[in-house]
Short mmCIF file of C-alpha atoms in Angstrom, two decimals:
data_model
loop_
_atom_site.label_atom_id
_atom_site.label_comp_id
_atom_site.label_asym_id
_atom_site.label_seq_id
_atom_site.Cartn_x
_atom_site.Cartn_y
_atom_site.Cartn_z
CA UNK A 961 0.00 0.00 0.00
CA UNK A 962 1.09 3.41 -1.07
CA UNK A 963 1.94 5.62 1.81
CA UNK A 964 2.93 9.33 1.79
CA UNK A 965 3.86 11.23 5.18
CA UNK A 966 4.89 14.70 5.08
CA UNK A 967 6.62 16.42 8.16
CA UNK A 968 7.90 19.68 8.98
CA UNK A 969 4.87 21.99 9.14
CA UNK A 970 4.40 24.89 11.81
CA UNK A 971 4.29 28.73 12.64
CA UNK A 972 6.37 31.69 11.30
CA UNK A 973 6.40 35.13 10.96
CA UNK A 974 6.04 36.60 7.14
CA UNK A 975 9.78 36.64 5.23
CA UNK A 976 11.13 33.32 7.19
CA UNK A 977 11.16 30.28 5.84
CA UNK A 978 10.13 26.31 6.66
CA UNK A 979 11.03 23.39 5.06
CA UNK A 980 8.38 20.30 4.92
CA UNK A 981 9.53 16.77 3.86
CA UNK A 982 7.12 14.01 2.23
CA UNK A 983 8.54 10.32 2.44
CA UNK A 984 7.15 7.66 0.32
CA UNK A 985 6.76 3.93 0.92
CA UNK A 986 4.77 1.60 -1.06
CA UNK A 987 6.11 2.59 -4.66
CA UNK A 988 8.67 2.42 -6.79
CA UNK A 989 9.93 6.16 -6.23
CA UNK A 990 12.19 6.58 -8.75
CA UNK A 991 8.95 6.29 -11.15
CA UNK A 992 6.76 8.35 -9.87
CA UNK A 993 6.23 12.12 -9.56
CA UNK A 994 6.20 13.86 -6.29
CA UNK A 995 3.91 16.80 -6.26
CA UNK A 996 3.03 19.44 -3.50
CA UNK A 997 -0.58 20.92 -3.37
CA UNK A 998 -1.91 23.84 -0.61
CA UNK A 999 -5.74 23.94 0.13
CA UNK A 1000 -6.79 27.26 2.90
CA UNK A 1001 -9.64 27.40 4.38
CA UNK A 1002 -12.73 27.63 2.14
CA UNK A 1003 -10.38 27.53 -0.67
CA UNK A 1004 -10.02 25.32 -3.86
CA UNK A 1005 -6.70 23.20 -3.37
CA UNK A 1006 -3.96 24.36 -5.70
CA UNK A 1007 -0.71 22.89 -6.91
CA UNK A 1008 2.39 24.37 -5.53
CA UNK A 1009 5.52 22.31 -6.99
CA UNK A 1010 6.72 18.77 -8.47
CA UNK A 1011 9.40 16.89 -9.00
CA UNK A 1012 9.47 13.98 -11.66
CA UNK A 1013 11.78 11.48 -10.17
CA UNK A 1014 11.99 9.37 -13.32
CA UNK A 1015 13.87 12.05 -15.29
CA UNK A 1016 14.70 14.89 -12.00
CA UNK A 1017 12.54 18.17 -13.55
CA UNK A 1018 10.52 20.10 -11.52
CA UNK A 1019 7.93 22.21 -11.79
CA UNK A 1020 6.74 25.56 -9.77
CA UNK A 1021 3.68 26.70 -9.92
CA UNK A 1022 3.37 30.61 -10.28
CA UNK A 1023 2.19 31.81 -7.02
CA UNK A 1024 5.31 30.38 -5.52
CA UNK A 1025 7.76 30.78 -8.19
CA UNK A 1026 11.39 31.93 -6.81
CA UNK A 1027 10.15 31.86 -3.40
CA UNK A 1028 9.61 27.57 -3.25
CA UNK A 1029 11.91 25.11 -4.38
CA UNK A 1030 11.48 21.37 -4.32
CA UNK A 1031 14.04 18.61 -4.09
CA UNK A 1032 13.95 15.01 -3.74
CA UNK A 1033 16.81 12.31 -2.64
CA UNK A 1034 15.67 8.50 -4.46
CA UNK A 1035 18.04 6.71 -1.83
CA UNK A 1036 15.74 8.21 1.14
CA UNK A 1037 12.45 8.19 -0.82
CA UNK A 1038 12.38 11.95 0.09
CA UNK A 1039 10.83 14.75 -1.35
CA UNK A 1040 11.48 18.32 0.49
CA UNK A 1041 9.77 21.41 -0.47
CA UNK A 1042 12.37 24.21 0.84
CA UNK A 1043 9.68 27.51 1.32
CA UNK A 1044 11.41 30.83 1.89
CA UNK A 1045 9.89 34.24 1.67
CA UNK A 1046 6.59 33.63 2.99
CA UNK A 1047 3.44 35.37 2.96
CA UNK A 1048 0.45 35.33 4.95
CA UNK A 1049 -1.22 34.02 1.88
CA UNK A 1050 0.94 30.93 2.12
CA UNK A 1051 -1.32 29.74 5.04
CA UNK A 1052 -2.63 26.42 4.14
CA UNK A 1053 -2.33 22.71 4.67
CA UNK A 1054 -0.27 21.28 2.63
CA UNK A 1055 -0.30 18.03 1.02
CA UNK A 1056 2.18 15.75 -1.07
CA UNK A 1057 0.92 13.43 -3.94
CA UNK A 1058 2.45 10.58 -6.03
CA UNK A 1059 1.62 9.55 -9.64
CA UNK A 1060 3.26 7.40 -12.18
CA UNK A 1061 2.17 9.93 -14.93
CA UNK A 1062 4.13 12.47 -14.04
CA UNK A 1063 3.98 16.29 -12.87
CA UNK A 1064 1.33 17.58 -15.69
CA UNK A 1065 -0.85 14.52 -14.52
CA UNK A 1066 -4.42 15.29 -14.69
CA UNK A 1067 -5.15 13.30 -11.37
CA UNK A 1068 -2.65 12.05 -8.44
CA UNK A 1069 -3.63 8.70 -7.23
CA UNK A 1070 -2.42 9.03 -3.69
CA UNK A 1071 -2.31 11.53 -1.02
CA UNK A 1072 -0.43 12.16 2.39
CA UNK A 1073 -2.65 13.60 5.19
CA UNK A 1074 -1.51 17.29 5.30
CA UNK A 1075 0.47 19.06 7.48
CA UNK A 1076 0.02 22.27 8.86
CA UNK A 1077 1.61 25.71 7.93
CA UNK A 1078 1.00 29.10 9.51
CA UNK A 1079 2.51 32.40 8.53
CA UNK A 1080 1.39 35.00 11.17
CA UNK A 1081 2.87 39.09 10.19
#
């Protein structure tokens, strides 16, 4: 069974930075893509980054662009999305995702719980 846990959530004050880590289990990693999607409160979910591990390119979604950078390790089944800069409008729980179809798939196939992140001015 395909298992995603992410880590590394919390609070910080606007311009700091946090770095959340998603490990996989259950796949083959070096097949799959790793994506990162946000969802806020009352808000429509929204990709934030991914990482193909089956050929290493990435992908960051505008909102975040040169503030977020993502980052993965195949020999820990590791994916790390590094966020620096952040806004108050980075609030959200944030989830990682794995599919074999990589990062402009239409539909991920599985989903870690969430994990918290708070940015407080």
């Amino acid at each position: 069974e395909v298992q995603l846990v992410e880590s590394g959530g919390g609070s910080v004050q606007a311009g700091g930075s946090l770095r959340l880590s998603c490990v996989a289990s259950g796949l083959t990693f070096e097949d799959f893509a790793i994506a990162w999607f946000r969802q806020a409160p009352g808000k429509e979910r929204e990709g934030v980054a991914c990482v193909d591990n089956s050929d290493g390119t990435k992908r960051i979604f505008r909102p975040v662009k040169g503030r977020f950078t993502i980052s993965s390790d195949i020999a820990k089944n590791t994916v790390w999305l590094q966020m620096n800069s952040l806004k108050s409008e980075d609030t959200a729980v944030y989830f990682c995702a794995a599919d074999i179809g990589g990062c402009y798939a239409l539909e991920y196939d599985d989903w870690g719980q969430g994990i918290q992140v708070t940015v407080s001015s």
